[in-house]
mmCIF file of C-alpha atoms and ligand atoms in Angstrom:
data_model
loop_
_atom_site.group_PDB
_atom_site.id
_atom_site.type_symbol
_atom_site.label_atom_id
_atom_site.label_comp_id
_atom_site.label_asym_id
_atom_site.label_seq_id
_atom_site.Cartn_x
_atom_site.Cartn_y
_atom_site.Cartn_z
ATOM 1 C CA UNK D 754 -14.243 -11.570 39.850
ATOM 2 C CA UNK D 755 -12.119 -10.619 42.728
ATOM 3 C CA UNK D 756 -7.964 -9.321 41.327
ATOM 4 C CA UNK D 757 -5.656 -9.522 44.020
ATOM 5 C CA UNK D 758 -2.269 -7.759 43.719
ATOM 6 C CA UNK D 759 0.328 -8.572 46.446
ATOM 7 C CA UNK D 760 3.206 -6.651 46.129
ATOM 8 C CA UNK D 761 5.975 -7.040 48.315
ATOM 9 C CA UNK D 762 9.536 -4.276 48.365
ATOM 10 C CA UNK D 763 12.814 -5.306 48.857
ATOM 11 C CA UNK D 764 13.231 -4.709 52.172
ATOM 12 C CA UNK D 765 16.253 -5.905 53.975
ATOM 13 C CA UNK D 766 13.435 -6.831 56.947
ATOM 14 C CA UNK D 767 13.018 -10.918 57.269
ATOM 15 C CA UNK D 768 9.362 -11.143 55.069
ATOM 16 C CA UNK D 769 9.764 -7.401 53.517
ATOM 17 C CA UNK D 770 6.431 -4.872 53.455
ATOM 18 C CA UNK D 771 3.364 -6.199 51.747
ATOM 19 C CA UNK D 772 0.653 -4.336 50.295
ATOM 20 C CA UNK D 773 -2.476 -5.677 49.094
ATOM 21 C CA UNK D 774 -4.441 -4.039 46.954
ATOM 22 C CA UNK D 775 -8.368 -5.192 45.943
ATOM 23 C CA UNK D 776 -9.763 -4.557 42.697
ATOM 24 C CA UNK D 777 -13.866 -5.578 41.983
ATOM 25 C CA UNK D 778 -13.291 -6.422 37.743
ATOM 26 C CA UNK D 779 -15.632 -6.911 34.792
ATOM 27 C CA UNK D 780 -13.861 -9.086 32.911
ATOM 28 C CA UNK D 781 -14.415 -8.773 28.744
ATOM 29 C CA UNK D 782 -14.055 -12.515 27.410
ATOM 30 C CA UNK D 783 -16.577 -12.025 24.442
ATOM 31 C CA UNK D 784 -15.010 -11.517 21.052
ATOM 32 C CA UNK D 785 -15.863 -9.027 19.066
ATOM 33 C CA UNK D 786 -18.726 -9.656 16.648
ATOM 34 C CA UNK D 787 -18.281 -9.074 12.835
ATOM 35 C CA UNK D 788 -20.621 -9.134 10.079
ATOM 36 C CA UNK D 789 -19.736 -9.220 6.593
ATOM 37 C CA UNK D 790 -22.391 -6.743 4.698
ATOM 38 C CA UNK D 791 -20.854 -7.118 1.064
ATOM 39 C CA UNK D 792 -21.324 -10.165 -1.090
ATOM 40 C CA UNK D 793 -19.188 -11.035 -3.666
ATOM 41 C CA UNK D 794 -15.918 -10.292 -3.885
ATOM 42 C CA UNK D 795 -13.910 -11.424 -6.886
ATOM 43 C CA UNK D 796 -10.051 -9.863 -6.890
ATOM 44 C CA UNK D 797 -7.690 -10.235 -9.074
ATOM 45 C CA UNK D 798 -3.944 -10.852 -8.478
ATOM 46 C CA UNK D 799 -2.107 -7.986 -8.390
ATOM 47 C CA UNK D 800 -5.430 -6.033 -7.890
ATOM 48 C CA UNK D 801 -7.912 -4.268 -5.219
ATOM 49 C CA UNK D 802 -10.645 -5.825 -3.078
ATOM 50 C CA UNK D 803 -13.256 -3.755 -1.080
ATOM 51 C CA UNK D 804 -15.242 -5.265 1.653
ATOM 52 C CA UNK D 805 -18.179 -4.098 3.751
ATOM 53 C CA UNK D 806 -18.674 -4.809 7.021
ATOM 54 C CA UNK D 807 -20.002 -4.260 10.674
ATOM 55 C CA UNK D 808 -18.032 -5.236 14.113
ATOM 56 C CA UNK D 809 -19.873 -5.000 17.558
ATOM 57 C CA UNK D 810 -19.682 -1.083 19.454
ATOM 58 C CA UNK D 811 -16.523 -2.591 21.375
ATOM 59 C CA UNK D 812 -14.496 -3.193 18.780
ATOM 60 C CA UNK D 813 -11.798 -0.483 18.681
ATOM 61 C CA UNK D 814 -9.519 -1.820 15.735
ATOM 62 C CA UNK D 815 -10.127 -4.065 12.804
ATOM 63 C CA UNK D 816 -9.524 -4.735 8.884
ATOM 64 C CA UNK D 817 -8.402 -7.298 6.257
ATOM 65 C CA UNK D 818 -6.069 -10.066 6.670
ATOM 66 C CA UNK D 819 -4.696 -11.230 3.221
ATOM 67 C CA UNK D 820 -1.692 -13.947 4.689
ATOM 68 C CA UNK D 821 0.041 -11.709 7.107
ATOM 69 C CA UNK D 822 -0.321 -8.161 5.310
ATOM 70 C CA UNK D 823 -3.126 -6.035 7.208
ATOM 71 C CA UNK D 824 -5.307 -3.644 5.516
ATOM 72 C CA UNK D 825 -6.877 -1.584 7.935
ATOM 73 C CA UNK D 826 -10.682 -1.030 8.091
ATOM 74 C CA UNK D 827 -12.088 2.303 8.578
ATOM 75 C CA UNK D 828 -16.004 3.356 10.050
ATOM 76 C CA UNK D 829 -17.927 4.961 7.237
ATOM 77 C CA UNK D 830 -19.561 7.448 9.668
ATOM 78 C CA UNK D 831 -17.924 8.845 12.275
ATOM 79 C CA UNK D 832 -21.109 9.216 14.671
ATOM 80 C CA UNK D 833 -22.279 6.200 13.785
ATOM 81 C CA UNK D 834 -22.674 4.023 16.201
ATOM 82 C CA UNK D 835 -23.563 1.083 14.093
ATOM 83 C CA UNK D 836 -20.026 0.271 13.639
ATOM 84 C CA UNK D 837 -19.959 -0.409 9.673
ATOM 85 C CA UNK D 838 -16.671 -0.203 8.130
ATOM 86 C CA UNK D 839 -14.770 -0.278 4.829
ATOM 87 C CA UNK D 840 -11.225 -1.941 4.174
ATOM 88 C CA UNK D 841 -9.721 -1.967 0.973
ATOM 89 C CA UNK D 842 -7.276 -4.816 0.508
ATOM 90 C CA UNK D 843 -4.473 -6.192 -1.887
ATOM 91 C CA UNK D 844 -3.974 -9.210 -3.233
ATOM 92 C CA UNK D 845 -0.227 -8.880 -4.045
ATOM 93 C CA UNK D 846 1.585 -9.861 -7.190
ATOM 94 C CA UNK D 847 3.147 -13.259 -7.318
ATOM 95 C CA UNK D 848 1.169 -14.195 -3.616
ATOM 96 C CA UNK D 849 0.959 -18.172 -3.813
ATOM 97 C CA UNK D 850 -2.546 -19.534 -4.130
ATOM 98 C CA UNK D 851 -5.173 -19.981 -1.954
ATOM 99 C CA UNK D 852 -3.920 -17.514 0.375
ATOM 100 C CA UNK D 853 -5.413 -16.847 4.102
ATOM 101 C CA UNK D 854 -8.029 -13.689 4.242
ATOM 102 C CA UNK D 855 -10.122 -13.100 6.518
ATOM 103 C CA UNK D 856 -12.038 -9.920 8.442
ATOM 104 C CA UNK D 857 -9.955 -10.027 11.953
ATOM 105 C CA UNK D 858 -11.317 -7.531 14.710
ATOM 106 C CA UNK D 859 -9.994 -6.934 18.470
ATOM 107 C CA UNK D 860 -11.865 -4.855 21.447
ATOM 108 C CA UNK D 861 -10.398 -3.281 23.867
ATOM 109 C CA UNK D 862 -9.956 -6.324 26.178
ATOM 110 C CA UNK D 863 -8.216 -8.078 24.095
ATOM 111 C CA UNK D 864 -10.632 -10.276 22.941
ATOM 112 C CA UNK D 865 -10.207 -11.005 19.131
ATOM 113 C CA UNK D 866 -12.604 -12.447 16.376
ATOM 114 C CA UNK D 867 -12.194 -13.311 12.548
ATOM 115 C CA UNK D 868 -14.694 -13.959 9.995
ATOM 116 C CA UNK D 869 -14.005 -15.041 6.257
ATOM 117 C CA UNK D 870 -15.953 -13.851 3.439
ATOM 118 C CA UNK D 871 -16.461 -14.964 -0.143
ATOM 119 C CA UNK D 872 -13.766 -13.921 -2.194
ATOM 120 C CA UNK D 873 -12.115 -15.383 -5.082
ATOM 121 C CA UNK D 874 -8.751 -14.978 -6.186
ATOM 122 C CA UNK D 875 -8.155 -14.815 -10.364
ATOM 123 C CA UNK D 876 -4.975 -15.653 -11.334
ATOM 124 C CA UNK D 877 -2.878 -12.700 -13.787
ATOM 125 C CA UNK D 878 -0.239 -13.682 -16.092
ATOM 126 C CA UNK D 879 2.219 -10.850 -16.153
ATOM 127 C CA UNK D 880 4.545 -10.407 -19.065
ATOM 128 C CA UNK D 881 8.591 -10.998 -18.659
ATOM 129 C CA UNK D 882 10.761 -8.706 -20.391
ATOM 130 C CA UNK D 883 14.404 -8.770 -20.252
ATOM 131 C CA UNK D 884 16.574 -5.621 -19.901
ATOM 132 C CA UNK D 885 19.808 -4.983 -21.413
ATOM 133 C CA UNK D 886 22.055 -2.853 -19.081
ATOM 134 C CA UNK D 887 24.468 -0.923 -21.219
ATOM 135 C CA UNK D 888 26.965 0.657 -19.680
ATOM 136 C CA UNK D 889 25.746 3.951 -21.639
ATOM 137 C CA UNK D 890 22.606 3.526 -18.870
ATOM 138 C CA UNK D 891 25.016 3.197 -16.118
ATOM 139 C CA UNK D 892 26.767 6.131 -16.629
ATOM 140 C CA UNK D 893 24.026 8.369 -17.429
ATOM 141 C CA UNK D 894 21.831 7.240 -14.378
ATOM 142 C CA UNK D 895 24.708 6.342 -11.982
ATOM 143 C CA UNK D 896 25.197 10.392 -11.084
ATOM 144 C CA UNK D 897 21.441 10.402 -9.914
ATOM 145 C CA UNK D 898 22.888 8.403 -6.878
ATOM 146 C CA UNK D 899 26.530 9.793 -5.874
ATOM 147 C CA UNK D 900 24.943 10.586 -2.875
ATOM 148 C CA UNK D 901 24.324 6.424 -2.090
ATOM 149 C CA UNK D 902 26.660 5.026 0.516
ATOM 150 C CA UNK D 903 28.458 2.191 -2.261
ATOM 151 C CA UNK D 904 30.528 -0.684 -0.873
ATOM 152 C CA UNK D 905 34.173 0.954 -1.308
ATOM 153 C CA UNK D 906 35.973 -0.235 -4.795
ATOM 154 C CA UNK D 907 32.703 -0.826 -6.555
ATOM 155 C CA UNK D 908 31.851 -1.682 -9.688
ATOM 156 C CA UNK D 909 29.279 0.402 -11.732
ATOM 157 C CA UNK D 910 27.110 -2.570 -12.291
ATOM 158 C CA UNK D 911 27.744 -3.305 -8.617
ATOM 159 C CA UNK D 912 26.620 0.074 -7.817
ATOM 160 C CA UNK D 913 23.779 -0.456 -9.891
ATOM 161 C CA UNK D 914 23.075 -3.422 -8.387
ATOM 162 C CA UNK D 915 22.555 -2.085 -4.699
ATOM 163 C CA UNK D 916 20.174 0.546 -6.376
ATOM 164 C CA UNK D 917 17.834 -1.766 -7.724
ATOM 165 C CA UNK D 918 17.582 -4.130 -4.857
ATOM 166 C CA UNK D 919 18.939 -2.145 -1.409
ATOM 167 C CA UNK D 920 17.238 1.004 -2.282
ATOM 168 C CA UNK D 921 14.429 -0.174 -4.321
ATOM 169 C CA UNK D 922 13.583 -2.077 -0.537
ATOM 170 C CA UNK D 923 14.464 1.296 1.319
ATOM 171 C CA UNK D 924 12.005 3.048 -0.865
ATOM 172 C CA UNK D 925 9.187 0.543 -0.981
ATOM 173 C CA UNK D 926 9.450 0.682 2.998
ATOM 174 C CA UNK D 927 8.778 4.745 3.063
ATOM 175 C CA UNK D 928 6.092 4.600 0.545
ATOM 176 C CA UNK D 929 4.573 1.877 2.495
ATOM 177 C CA UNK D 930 4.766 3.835 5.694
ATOM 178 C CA UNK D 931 3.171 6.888 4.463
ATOM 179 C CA UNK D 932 -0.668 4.939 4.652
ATOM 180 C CA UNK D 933 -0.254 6.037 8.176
ATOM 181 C CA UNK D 934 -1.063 9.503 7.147
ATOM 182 C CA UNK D 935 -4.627 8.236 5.444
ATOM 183 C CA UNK D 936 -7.242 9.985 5.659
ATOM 184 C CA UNK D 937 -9.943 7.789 7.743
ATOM 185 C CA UNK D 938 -12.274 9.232 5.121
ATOM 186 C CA UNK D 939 -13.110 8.695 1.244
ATOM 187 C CA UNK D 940 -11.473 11.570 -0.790
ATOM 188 C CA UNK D 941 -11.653 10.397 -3.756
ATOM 189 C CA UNK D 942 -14.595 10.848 -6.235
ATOM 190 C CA UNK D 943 -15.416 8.508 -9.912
ATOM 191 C CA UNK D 944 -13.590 6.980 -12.043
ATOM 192 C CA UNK D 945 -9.596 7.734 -12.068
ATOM 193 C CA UNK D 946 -7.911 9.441 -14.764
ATOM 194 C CA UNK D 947 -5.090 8.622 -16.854
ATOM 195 C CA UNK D 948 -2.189 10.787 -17.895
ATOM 196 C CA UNK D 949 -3.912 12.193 -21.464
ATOM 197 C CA UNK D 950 -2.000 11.350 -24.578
ATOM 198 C CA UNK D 951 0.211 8.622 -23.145
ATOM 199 C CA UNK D 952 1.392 5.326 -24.597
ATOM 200 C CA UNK D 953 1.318 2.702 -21.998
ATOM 201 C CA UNK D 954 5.461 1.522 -22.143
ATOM 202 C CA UNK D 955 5.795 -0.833 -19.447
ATOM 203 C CA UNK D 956 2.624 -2.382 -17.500
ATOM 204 C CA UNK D 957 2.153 -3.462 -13.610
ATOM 205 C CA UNK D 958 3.643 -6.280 -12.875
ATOM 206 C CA UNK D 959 5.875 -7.195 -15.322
ATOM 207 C CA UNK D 960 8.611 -9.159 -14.242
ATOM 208 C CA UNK D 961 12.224 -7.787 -15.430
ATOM 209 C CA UNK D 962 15.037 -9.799 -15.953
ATOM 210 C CA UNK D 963 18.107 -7.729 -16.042
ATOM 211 C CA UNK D 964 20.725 -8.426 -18.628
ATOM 212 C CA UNK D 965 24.829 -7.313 -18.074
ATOM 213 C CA UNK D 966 27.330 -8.592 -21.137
ATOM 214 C CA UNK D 967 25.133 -11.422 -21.567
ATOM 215 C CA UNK D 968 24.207 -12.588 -18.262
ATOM 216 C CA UNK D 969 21.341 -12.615 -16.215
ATOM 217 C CA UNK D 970 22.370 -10.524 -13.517
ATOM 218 C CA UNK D 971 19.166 -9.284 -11.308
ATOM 219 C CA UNK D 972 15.165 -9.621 -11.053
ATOM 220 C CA UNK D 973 12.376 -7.220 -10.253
ATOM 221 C CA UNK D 974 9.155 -6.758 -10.690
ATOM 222 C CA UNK D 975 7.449 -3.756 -11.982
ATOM 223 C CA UNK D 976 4.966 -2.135 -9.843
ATOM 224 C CA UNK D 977 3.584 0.487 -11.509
ATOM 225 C CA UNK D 978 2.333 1.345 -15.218
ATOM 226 C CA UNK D 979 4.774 3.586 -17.285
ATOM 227 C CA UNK D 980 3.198 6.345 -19.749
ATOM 228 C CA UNK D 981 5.054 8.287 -21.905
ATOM 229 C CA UNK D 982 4.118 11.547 -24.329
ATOM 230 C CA UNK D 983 6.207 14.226 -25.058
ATOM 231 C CA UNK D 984 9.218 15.093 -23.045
ATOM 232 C CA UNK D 985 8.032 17.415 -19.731
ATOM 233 C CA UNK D 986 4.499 16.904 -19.663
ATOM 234 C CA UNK D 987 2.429 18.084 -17.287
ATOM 235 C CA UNK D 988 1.137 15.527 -14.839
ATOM 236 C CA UNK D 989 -2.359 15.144 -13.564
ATOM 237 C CA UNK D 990 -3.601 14.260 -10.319
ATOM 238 C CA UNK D 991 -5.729 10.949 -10.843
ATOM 239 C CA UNK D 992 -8.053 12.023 -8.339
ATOM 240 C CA UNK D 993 -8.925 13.970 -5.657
ATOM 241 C CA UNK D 994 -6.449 13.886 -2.825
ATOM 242 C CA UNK D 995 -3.663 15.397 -0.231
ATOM 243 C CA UNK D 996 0.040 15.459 -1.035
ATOM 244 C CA UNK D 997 1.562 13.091 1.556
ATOM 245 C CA UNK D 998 4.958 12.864 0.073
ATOM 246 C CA UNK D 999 6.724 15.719 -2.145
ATOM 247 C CA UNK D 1000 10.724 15.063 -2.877
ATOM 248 C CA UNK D 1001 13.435 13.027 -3.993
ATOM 249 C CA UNK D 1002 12.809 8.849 -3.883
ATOM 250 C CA UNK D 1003 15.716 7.326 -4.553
ATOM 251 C CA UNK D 1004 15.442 5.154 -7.639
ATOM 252 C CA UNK D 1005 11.480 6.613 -8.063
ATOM 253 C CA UNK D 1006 13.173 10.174 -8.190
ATOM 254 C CA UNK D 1007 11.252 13.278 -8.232
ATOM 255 C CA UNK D 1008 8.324 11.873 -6.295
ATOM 256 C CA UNK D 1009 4.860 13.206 -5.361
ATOM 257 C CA UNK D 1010 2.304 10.918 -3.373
ATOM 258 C CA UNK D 1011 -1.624 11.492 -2.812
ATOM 259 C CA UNK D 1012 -3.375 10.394 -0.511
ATOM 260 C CA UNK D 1013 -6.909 9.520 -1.401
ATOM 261 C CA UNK D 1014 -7.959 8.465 1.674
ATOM 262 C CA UNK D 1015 -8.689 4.920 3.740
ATOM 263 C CA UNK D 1016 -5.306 3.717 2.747
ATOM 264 C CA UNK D 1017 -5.303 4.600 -1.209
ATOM 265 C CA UNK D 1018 -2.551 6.762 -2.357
ATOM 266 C CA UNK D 1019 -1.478 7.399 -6.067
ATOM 267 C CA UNK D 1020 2.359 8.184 -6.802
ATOM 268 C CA UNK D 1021 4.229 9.836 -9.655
ATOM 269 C CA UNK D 1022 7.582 9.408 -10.005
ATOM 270 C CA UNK D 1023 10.896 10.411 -12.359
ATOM 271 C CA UNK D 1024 9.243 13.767 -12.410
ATOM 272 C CA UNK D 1025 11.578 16.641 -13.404
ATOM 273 C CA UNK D 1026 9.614 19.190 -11.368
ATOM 274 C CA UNK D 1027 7.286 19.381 -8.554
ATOM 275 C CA UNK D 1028 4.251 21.485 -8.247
ATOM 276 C CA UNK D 1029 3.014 20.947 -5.205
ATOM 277 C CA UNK D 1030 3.676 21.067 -1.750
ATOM 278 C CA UNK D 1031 3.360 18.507 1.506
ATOM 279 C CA UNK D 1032 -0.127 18.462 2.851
ATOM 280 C CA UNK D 1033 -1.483 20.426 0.116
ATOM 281 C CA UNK D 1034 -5.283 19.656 -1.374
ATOM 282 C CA UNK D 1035 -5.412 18.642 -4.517
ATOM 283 C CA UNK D 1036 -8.317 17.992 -7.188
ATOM 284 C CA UNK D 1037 -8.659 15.734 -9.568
ATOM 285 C CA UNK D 1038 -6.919 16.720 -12.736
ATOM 286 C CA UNK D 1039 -4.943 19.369 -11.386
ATOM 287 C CA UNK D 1040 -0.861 19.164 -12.165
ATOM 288 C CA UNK D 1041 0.861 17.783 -9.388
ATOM 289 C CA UNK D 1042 4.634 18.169 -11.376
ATOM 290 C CA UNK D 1043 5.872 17.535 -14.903
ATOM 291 C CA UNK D 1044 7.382 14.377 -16.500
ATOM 292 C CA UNK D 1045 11.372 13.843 -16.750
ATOM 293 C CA UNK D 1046 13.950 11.054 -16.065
ATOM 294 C CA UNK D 1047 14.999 11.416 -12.371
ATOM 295 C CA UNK D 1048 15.947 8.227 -10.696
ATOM 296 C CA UNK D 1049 16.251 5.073 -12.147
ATOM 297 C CA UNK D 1050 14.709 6.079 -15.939
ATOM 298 C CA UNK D 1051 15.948 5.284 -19.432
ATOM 299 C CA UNK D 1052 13.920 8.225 -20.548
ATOM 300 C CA UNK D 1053 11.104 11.042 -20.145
ATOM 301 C CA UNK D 1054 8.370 9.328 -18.613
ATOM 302 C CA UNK D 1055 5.903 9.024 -16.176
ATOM 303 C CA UNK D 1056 5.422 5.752 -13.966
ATOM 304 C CA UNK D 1057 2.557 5.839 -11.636
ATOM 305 C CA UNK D 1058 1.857 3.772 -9.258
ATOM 306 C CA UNK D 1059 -1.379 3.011 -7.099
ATOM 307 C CA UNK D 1060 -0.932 1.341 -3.335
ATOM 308 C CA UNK D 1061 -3.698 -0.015 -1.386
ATOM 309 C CA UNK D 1062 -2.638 0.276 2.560
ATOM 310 C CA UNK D 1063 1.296 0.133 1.379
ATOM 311 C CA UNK D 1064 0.564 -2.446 -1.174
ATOM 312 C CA UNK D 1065 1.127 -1.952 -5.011
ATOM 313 C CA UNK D 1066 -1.409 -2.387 -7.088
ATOM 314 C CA UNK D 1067 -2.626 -2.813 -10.459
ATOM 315 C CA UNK D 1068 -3.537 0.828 -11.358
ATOM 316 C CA UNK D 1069 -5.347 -0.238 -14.062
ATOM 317 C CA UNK D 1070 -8.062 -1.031 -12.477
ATOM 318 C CA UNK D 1071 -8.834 2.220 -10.916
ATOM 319 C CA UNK D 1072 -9.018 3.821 -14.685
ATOM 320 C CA UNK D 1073 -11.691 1.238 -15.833
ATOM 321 C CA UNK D 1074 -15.652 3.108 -14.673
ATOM 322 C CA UNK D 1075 -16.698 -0.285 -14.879
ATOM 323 C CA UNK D 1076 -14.473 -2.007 -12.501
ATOM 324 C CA UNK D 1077 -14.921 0.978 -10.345
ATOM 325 C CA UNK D 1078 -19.352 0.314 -10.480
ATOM 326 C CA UNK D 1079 -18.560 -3.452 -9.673
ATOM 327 C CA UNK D 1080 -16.050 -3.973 -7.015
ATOM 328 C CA UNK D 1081 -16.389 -0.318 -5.415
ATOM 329 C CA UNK D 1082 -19.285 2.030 -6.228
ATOM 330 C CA UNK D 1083 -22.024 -1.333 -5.970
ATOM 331 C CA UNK D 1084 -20.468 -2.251 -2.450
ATOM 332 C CA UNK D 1085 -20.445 1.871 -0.977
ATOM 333 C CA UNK D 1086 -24.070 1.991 -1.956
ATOM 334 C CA UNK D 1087 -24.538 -1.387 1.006
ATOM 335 C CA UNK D 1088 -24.011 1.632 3.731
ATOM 336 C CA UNK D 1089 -26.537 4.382 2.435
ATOM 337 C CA UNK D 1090 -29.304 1.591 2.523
HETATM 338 ZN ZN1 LIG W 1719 8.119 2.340 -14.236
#
């Protein structure tokens, strides 16, 4: 295919200079090819999905589509020129059914392909709880925010109000943004562990109804799992990772966030000290920070929360071997064949 670029100034002159430039092209119009290696894939809502998979050499980005949230897919091997990936995906709490996902990959023409894949979707009930906001809780959490720009003349449960939805958003948005420090490899390793000696107070996805004198006066849902021992407990890292996030989180708090690689991170939150620094290796069971009540707490606790490329999910999962021998550890063992 011949390209011809005329290209003409703007010269004052009657028919202005023209240049003409010739270009011999190989034009890329073939998609991408994809290959779907793993077999079943049975999610639940709320929860993870892994999928295994192979594109064509030319394909220089791809992943899962669930609606229009992308989970990125990342090659197993690095000098292999096979082109097998793995994307972990999330099917997000409260999605409506039967939602679009697919295997979507692009080359570097352009050129882009999509494959679907068995899946199936279960359906999670999640509990509703309603929360009384006294305005005891106001005043003792209220001070963890005096540095929050608050619409002048407001009220504390207006203040309270724009926490829970303005910077509960603002938040979400940099823990989503931190999967772009992944790792493109696995560093996790087994089954997940879970803070020892800790009640389970609130669960993943619970949806809260807020309460003020009587009236229903917000709604969130809770994306994380809240344990709770004794006051300042030390706090284990679930698995093997490297800290991506160290700091203050608005209503999370004391916040520290590991990566575990390919777009899983863990985060701990309302912590009332730190142990670790930005970037730093961690291993599995070592103590990231110690519980407290920073943020937006009612008490000592720790709530920990697992994402999946930005997305919450059910961390639950992640503790459970035989989940993890299932949905993960059966589908990993696809590439070493
Ligand atoms: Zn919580």
């Amino acid at each position: 295919m011949d390209l011809q670029v005329r290209v003409w100034d703007y010269s004052r002159r009657s028919d202005g200079n023209l240049s003409l430039v010739r270009h011999k092209m190989a034009v890329d119009t073939v998609p991408p090819a994809i290959r779907v290696m793993s077999r079943l894939h049975y999610i639940n809502e709320g929860g993870t999905g892994l999928i295994v998979y192979q594109t064509s050499s030319d394909a220089v980005k791809s992943g899962v589509f669930v609606n229009d949230l992308f989970f990125k897919g990342f090659p197993v091997d690095k000098e292999s020129k096979e082109g097998l990936h793995v994307a972990y995906f999330a099917i997000p709490v409260d999605i409506k059914p039967n939602p679009e996902v697919y295997v979507w990959a692009r080359d570097r023409a352009g050129n882009l392909s999509r494959a679907g894949f068995y899946h199936r979707i279960r359906r999670k009930r999640f509990r509703t709880v309603k929360v009384n906001i006294t305005d005891r809780f106001l005043k003792k959490i209220l001070p963890f925010f005096s540095y929050y720009d608050f619409k002048p003349g407001e009220s504390d449960i207006g203040k309270f109000l724009q926490i829970n939805g303005d910077l509960r958003k603002k938040n979400g948005q940099t823990l989503y943004d931190l999967q772009k420090k992944t790792a493109p490899e696995k560093l996790w390793d087994g089954v997940w562990l879970r803070q020892k000696n800790a009640a389970s107070m609130a669960g993943f996805g619970e949806h809260r109804v807020y309460y003020y004198k009587g009236k229903v006066v917000d709604k969130q849902t809770h994306l994380g799992q809240d344990l709770a021992s004794l006051a300042n407990s030390d706090v284990s890292a679930v698995n093997n990772g490297r800290v991506v996030f160290a700091g203050r989180l608005g209503i999370y708090g004391l916040t520290v966030v590991l990566d575990h690689g390919q777009g899983l991170t863990s985060v701990y939150s309302h912590l009332s000290k730190i142990n670790v620094t930005l970037n730093q290796d961690v291993a599995k069971g070592a103590v990231v920070g110690v519980t407290g009540q920073t943020g937006l707490a009612g008490g000592d606790h720790l709530h920990l929360s697992v994402m999946v490329g930005g997305v919450f999910v059910n961390p639950i999962e992640w503790w459970d071997s035989h989940w993890i021998r299932d949905n993960i550890t059966r589908k990993l063992a696809i590439i070493k064949k």
